PDB file of C-alpha atoms in Angstrom:
ATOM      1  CA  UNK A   1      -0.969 -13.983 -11.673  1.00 71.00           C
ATOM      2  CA  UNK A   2      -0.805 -10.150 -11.472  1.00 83.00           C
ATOM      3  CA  UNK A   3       2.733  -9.298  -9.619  1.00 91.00           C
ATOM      4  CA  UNK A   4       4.745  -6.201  -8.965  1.00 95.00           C
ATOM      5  CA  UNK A   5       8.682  -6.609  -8.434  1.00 96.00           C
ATOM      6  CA  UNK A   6      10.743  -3.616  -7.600  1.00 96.00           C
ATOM      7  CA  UNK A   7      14.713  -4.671  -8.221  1.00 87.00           C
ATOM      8  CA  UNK A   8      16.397  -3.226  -5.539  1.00 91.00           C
ATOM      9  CA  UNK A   9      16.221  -3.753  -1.876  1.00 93.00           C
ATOM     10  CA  UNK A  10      18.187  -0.961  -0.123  1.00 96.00           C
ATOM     11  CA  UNK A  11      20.080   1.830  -2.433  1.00 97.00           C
ATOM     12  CA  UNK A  12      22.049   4.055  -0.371  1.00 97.00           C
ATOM     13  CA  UNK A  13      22.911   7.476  -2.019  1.00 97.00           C
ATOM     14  CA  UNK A  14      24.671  11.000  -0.777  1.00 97.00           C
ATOM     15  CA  UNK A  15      22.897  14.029  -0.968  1.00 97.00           C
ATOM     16  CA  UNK A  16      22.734  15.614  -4.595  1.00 97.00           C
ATOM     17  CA  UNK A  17      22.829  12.150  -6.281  1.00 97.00           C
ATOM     18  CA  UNK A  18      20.235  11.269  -8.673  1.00 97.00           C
ATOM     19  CA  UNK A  19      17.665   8.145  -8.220  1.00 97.00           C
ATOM     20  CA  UNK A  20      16.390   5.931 -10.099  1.00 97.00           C
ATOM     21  CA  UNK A  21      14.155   3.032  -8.542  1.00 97.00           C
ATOM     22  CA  UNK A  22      13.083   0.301 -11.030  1.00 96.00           C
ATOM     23  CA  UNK A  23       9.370  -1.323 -11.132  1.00 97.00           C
ATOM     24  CA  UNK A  24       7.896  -3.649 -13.345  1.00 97.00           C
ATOM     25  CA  UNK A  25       4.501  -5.205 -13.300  1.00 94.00           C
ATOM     26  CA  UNK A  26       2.767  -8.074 -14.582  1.00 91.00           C
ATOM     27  CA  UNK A  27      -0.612  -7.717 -15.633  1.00 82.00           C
ATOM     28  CA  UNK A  28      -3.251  -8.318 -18.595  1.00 77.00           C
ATOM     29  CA  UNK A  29      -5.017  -5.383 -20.089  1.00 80.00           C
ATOM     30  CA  UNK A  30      -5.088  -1.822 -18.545  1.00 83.00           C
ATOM     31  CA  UNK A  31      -2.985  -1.636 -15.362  1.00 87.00           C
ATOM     32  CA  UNK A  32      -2.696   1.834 -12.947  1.00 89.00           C
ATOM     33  CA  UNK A  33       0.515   2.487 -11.317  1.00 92.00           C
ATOM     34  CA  UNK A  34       1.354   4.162  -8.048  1.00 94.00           C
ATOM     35  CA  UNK A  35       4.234   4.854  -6.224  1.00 96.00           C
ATOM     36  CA  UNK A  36       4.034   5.461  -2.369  1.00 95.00           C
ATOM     37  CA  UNK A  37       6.484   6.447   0.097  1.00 96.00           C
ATOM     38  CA  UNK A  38       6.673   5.769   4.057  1.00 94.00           C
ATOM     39  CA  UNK A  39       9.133   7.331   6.084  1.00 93.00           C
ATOM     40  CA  UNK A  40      10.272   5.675   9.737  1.00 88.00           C
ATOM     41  CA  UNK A  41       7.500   4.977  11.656  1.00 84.00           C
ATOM     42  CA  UNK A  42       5.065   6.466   9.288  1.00 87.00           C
ATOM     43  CA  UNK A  43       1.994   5.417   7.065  1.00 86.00           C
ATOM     44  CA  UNK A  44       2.309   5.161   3.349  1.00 90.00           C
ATOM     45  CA  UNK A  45       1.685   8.688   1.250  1.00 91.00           C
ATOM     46  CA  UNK A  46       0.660   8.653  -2.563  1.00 91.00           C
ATOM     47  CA  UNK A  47       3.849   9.892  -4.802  1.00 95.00           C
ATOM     48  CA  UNK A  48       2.537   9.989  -7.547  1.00 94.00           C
ATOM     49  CA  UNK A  49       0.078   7.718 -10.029  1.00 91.00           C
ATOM     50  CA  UNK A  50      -0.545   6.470 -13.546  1.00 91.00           C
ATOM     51  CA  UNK A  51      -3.886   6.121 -15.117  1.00 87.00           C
ATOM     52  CA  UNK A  52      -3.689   6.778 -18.738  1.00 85.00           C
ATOM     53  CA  UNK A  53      -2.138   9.643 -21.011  1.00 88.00           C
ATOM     54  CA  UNK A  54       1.442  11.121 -20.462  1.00 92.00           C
ATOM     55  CA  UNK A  55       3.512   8.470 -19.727  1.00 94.00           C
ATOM     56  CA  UNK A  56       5.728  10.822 -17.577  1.00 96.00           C
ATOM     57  CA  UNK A  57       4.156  11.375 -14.476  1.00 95.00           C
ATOM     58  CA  UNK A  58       5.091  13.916 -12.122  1.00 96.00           C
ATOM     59  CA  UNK A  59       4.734  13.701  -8.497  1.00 94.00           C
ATOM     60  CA  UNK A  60       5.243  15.153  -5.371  1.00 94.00           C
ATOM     61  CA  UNK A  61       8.395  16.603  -3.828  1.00 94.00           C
ATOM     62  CA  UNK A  62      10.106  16.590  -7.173  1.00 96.00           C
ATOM     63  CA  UNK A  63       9.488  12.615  -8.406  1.00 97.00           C
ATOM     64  CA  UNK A  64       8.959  11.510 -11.288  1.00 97.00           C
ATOM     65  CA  UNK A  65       7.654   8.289 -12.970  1.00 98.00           C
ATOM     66  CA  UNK A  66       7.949   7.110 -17.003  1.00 96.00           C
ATOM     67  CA  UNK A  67       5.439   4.412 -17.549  1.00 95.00           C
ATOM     68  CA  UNK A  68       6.799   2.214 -20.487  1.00 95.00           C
ATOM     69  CA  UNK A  69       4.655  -0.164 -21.237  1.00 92.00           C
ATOM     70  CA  UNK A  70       6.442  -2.487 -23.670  1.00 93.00           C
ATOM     71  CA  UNK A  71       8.752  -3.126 -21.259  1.00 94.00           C
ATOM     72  CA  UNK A  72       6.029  -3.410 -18.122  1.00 94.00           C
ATOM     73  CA  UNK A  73       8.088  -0.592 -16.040  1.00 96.00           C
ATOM     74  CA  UNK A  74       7.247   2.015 -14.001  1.00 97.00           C
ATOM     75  CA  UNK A  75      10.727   3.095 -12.833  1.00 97.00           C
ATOM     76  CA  UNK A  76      10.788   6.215 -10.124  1.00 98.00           C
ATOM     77  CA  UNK A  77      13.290   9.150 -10.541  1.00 98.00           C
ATOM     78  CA  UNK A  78      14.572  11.939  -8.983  1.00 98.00           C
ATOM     79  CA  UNK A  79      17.447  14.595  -9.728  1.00 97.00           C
ATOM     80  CA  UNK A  80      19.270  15.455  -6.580  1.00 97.00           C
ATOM     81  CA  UNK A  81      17.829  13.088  -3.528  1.00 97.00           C
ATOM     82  CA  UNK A  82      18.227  15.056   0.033  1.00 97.00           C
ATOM     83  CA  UNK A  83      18.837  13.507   3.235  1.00 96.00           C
ATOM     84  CA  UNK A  84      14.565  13.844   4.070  1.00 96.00           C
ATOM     85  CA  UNK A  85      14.335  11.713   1.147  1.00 97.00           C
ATOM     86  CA  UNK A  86      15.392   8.798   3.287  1.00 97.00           C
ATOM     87  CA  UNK A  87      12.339   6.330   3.446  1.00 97.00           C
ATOM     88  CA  UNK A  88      10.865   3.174   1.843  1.00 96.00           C
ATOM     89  CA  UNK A  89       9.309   3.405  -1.752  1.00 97.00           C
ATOM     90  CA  UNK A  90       6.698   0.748  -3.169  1.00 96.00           C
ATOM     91  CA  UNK A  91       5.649   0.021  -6.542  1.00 97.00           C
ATOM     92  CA  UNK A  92       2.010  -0.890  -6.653  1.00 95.00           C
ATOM     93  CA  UNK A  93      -0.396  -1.771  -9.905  1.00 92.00           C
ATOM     94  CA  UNK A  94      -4.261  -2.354 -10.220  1.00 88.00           C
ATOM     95  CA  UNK A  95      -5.828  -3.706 -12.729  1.00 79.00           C
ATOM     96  CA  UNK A  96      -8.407  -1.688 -14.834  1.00 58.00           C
ATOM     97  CA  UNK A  97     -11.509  -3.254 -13.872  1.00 59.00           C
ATOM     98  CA  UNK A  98      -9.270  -4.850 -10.613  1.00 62.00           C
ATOM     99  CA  UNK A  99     -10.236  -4.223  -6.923  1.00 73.00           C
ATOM    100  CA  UNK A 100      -7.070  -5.048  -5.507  1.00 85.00           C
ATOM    101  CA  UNK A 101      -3.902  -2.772  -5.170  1.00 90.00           C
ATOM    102  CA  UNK A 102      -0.843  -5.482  -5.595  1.00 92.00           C
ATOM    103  CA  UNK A 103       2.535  -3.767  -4.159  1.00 95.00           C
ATOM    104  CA  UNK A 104       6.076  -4.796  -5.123  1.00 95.00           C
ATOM    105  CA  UNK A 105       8.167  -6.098  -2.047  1.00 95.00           C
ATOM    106  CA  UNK A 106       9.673  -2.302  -1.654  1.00 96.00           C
ATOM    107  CA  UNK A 107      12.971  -0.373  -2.024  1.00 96.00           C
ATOM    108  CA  UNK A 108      14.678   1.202   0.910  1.00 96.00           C
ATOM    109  CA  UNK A 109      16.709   4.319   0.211  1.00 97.00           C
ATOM    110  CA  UNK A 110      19.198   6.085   2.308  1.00 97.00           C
ATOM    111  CA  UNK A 111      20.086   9.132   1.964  1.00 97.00           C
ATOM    112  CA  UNK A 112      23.724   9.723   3.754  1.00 96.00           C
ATOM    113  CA  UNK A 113      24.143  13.455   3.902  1.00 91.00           C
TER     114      UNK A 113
ATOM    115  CA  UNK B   1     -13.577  15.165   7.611  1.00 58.00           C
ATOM    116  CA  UNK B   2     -10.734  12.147   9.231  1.00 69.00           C
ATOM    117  CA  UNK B   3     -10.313  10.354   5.623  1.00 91.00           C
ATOM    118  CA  UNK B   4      -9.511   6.200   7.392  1.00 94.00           C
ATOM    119  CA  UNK B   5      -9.107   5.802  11.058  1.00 95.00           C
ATOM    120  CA  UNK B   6      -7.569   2.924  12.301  1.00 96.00           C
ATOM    121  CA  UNK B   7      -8.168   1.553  16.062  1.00 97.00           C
ATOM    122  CA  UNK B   8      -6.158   0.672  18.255  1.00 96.00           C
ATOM    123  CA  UNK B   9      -3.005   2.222  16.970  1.00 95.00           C
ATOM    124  CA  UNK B  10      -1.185  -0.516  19.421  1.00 96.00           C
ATOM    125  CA  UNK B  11      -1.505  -3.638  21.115  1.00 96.00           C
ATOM    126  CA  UNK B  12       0.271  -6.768  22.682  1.00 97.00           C
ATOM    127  CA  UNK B  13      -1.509  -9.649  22.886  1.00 97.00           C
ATOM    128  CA  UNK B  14      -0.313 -13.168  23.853  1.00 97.00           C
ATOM    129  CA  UNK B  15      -0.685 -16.428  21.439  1.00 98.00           C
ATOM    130  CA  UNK B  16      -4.445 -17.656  21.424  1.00 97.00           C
ATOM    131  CA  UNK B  17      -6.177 -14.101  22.407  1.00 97.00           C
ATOM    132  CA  UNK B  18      -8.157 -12.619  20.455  1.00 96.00           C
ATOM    133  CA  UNK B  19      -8.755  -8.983  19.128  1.00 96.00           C
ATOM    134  CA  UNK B  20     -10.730  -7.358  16.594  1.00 97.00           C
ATOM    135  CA  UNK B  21      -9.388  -3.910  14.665  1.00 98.00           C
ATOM    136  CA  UNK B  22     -11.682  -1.562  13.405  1.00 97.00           C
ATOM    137  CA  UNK B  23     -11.361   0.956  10.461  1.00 98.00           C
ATOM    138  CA  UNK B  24     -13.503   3.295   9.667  1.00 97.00           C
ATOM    139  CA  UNK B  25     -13.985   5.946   6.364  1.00 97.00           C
ATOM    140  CA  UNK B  26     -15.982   9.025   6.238  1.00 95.00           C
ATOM    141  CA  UNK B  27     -15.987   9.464   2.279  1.00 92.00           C
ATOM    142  CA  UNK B  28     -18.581   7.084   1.863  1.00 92.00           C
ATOM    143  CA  UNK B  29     -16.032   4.609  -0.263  1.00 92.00           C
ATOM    144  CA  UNK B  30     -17.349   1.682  -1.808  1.00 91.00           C
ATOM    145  CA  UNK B  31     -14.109  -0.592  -1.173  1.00 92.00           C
ATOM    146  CA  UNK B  32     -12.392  -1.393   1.689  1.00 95.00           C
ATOM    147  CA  UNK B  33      -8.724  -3.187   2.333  1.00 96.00           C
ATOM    148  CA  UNK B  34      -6.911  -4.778   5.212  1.00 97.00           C
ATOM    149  CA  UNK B  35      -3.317  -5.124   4.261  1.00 97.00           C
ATOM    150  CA  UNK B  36      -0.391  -6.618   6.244  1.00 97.00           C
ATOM    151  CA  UNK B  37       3.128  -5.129   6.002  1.00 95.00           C
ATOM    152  CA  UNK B  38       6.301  -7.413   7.829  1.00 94.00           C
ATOM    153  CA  UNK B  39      10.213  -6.132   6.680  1.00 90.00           C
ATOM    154  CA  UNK B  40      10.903  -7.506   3.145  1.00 89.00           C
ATOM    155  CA  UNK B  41       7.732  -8.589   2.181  1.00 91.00           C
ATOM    156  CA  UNK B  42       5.808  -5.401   1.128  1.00 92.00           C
ATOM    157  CA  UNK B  43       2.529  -4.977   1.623  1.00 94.00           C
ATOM    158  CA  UNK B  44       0.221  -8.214   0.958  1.00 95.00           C
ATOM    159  CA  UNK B  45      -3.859  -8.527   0.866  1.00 95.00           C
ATOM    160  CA  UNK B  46      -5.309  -9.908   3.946  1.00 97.00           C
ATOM    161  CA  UNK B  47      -9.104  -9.256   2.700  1.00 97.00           C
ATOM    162  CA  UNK B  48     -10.691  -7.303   0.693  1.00 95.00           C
ATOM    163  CA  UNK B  49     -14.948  -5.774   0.979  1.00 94.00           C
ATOM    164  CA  UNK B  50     -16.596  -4.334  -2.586  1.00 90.00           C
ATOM    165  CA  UNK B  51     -19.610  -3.322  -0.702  1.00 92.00           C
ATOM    166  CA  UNK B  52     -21.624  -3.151   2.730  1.00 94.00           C
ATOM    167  CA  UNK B  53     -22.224  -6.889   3.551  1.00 94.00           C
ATOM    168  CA  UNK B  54     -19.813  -8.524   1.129  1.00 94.00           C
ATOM    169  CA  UNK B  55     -15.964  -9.925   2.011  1.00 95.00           C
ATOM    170  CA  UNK B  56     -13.045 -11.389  -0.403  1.00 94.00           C
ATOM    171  CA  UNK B  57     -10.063 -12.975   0.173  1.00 94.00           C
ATOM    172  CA  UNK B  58      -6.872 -11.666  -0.289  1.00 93.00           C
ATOM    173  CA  UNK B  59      -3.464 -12.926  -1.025  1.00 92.00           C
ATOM    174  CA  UNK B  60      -2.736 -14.410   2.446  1.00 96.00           C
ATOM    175  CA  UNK B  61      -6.549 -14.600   4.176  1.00 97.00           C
ATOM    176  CA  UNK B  62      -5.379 -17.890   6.639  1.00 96.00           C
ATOM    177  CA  UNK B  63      -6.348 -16.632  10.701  1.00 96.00           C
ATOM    178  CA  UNK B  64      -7.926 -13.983   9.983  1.00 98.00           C
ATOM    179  CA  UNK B  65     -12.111 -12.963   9.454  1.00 97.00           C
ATOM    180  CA  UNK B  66     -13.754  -9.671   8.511  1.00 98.00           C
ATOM    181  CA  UNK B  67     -16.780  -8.186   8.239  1.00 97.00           C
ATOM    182  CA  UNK B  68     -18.296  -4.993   6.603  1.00 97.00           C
ATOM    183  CA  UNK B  69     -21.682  -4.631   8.267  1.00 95.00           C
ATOM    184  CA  UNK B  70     -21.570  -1.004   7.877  1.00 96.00           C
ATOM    185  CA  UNK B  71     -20.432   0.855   4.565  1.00 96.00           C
ATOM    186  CA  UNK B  72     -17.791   2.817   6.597  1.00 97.00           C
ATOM    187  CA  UNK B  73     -16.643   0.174   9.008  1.00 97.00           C
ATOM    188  CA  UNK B  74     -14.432  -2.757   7.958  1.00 98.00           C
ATOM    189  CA  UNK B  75     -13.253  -4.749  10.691  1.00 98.00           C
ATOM    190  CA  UNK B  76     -10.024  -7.465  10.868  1.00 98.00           C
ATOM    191  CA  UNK B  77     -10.941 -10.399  13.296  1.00 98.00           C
ATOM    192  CA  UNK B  78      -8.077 -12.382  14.907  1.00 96.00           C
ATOM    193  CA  UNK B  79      -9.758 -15.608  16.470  1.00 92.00           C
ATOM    194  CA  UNK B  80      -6.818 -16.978  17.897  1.00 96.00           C
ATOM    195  CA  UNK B  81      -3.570 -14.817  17.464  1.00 96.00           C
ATOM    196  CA  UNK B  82      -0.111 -16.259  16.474  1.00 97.00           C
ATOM    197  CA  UNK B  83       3.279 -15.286  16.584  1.00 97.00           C
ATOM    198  CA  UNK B  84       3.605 -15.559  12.840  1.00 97.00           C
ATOM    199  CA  UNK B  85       0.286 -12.630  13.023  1.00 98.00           C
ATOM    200  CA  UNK B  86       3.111 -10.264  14.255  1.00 98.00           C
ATOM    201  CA  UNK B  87       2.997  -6.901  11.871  1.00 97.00           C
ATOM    202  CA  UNK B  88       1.800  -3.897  11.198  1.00 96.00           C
ATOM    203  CA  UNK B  89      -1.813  -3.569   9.896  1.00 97.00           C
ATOM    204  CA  UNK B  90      -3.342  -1.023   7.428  1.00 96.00           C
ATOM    205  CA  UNK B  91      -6.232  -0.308   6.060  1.00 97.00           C
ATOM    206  CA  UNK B  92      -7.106   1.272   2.723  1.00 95.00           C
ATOM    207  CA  UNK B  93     -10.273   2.406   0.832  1.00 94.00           C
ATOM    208  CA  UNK B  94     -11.438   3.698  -2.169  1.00 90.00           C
ATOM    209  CA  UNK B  95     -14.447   4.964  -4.339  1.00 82.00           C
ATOM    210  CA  UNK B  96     -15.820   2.624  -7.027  1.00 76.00           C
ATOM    211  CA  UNK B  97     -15.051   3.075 -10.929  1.00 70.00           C
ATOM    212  CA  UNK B  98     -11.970   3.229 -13.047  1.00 62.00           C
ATOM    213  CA  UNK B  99      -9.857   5.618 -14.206  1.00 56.00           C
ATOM    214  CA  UNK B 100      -8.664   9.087 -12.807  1.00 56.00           C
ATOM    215  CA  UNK B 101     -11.374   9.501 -10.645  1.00 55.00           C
ATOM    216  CA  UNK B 102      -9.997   6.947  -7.949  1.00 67.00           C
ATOM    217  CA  UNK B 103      -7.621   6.740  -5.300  1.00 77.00           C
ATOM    218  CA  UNK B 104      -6.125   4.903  -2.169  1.00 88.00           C
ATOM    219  CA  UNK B 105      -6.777   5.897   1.165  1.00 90.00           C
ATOM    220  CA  UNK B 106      -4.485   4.379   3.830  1.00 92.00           C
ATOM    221  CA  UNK B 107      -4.932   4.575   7.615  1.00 94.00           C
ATOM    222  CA  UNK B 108      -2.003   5.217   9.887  1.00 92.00           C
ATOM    223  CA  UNK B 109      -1.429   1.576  10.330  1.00 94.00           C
ATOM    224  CA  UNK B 110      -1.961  -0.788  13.599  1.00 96.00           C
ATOM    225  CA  UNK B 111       1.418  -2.335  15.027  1.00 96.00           C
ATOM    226  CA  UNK B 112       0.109  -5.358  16.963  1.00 97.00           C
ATOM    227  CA  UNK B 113       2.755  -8.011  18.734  1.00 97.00           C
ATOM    228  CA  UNK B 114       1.787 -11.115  19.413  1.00 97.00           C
ATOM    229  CA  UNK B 115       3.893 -12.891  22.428  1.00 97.00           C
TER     230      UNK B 115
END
C-alpha cells in the first residue's frame, strides 16, 4: 500500500538553527513529492514539490528538499529557521498515474526565539 | 478568480444531525478531494471525484456520502453525525494529467464539532 511516514513528531529549535525534517515514501513506479506547511489556525500552503529532474528542489521562504530515491526520502531543510517558521510540515506523495495525494502523519516545529 | 471555497467555515452540530459541506472550484479542475485532518493523524482521504458524476472512496469513507453533480461543486454529506466525525475538513482539487503541469488546491478548511 502506498504510505508516507515523516519521523519526527514535534522538533523544537531556537532561532538560527538549521532543520532538517525527514520523509520517506512507499510507492511503485514514479511518485511526486510535496511538502506543505500550515501555520496555527491556518490552511495548508504548497512548499515546495518534486516531479522529475533536479533532485534538489527549492522552495519557498528559503526550503529546500533532496529527493533520493534509493533510499525513498524526501527530507526538508532549511539553514537558519526563524521564530515565523513555527508551524506544522507534511510530507505528501502521488503516484504517477495516481489520483490521490497520501500525506505522512506530520511534523510540528517550534521555533523558540 | 477564488481558487476552492469551502462552506460553512464553522459549525456545531449535535450527534445524529445532519449537514452537508459544499466546495466549490473556479479553475475548471477535473479532480476533486475531501480530506479529514484530527491532531496526529495527518491528513487522510475521505473521498475522492475524477470527474462530474463520478465518486471514489478514500482511505477512511465510513459515515460519510458525496456527490459531484456539477464539475465545480463537490459536496461531503454527513447522514447522521458522530462524535468520532469531530475535525477539520478540507477540500482539494486539481487539473487532470501528470507531471509538472499539476497541482493541489486546498480550501481554507471547515472545523465542524459534533456534541
Amino acid at each position: 500500500a502506498q504510505s508516507v511516514s515523516q519521523h519526527n513528531h514535534h522538533v523544537i529549535l531556537s532561532e538560527a538553527a538549521s532543520l532538517e525534517l525527514g520523509c520517506n515514501y512507499s510507492y511503485g513506479g514514479t511518485v511526486n513529492l510535496f511538502w506543505y506547511v500550515q501555520y496555527p489556525g491556518q490552511h495548508l500552503q504548497l512548499l515546495l514539490k518534486y516531479f522529475s529532474g533536479d533532485p534538489l528542489v527549492k522552495g519557498i521562504k528559503g526550503f529546500e528538499a533532496e529527493f533520493i530515491k534509493s533510499k525513498f526520502s524526501f527530507n526538508l531543510r532549511k539553514p537558519s529557521v526563524q521564530w515565523s517558521d513555527t508551524a506544522e510540515y507534511f510530507c505528501a506523495a502521488s503516484g504517477g498515474s495516481n489520483y490521490k495525494l497520501t500525506f505522512g502523519k506530520g511534523t510540528l516545529l517550534t521555533v523558540n526565539p | 478568480n477564488a481558487g476552492v471555497t469551502q462552506t460553512p467555515k464553522f459549525r456545531v452540530l449535535k450527534t445524529g444531525q445532519s449537514m452537508t459541506l459544499l466546495c466549490a472550484q473556479d479553475m475548471n479542475h477535473e479532480y476533486m478531494y475531501w480530506y479529514r485532518q484530527d491532531p496526529g493523524m495527518g491528513l487522510r482521504l475521505i473521498h475522492y471525484s475524477v470527474g462530474e458524476g463520478t465518486t471514489a472512496k478514500g482511505e477512511v469513507p465510513d459515515g460519510y456520502n458525496v456527490s459531484r453533480l456539477k464539475k465545480q461543486n463537490f459536496l461531503l454529506g454527513l447522514e447522521s453525525a458522530a462524535p468520532s466525525q469531530t475535525s477539520v475538513y478540507f477540500c482539494a482539487s486539481r487539473q487532470s494529467g501528470t507531471g509538472k503541469t499539476y497541482g493541489y488546491t486546498f480550501g481554507s478548511g471547515t472545523r465542524l464539532t459534533v456534541v
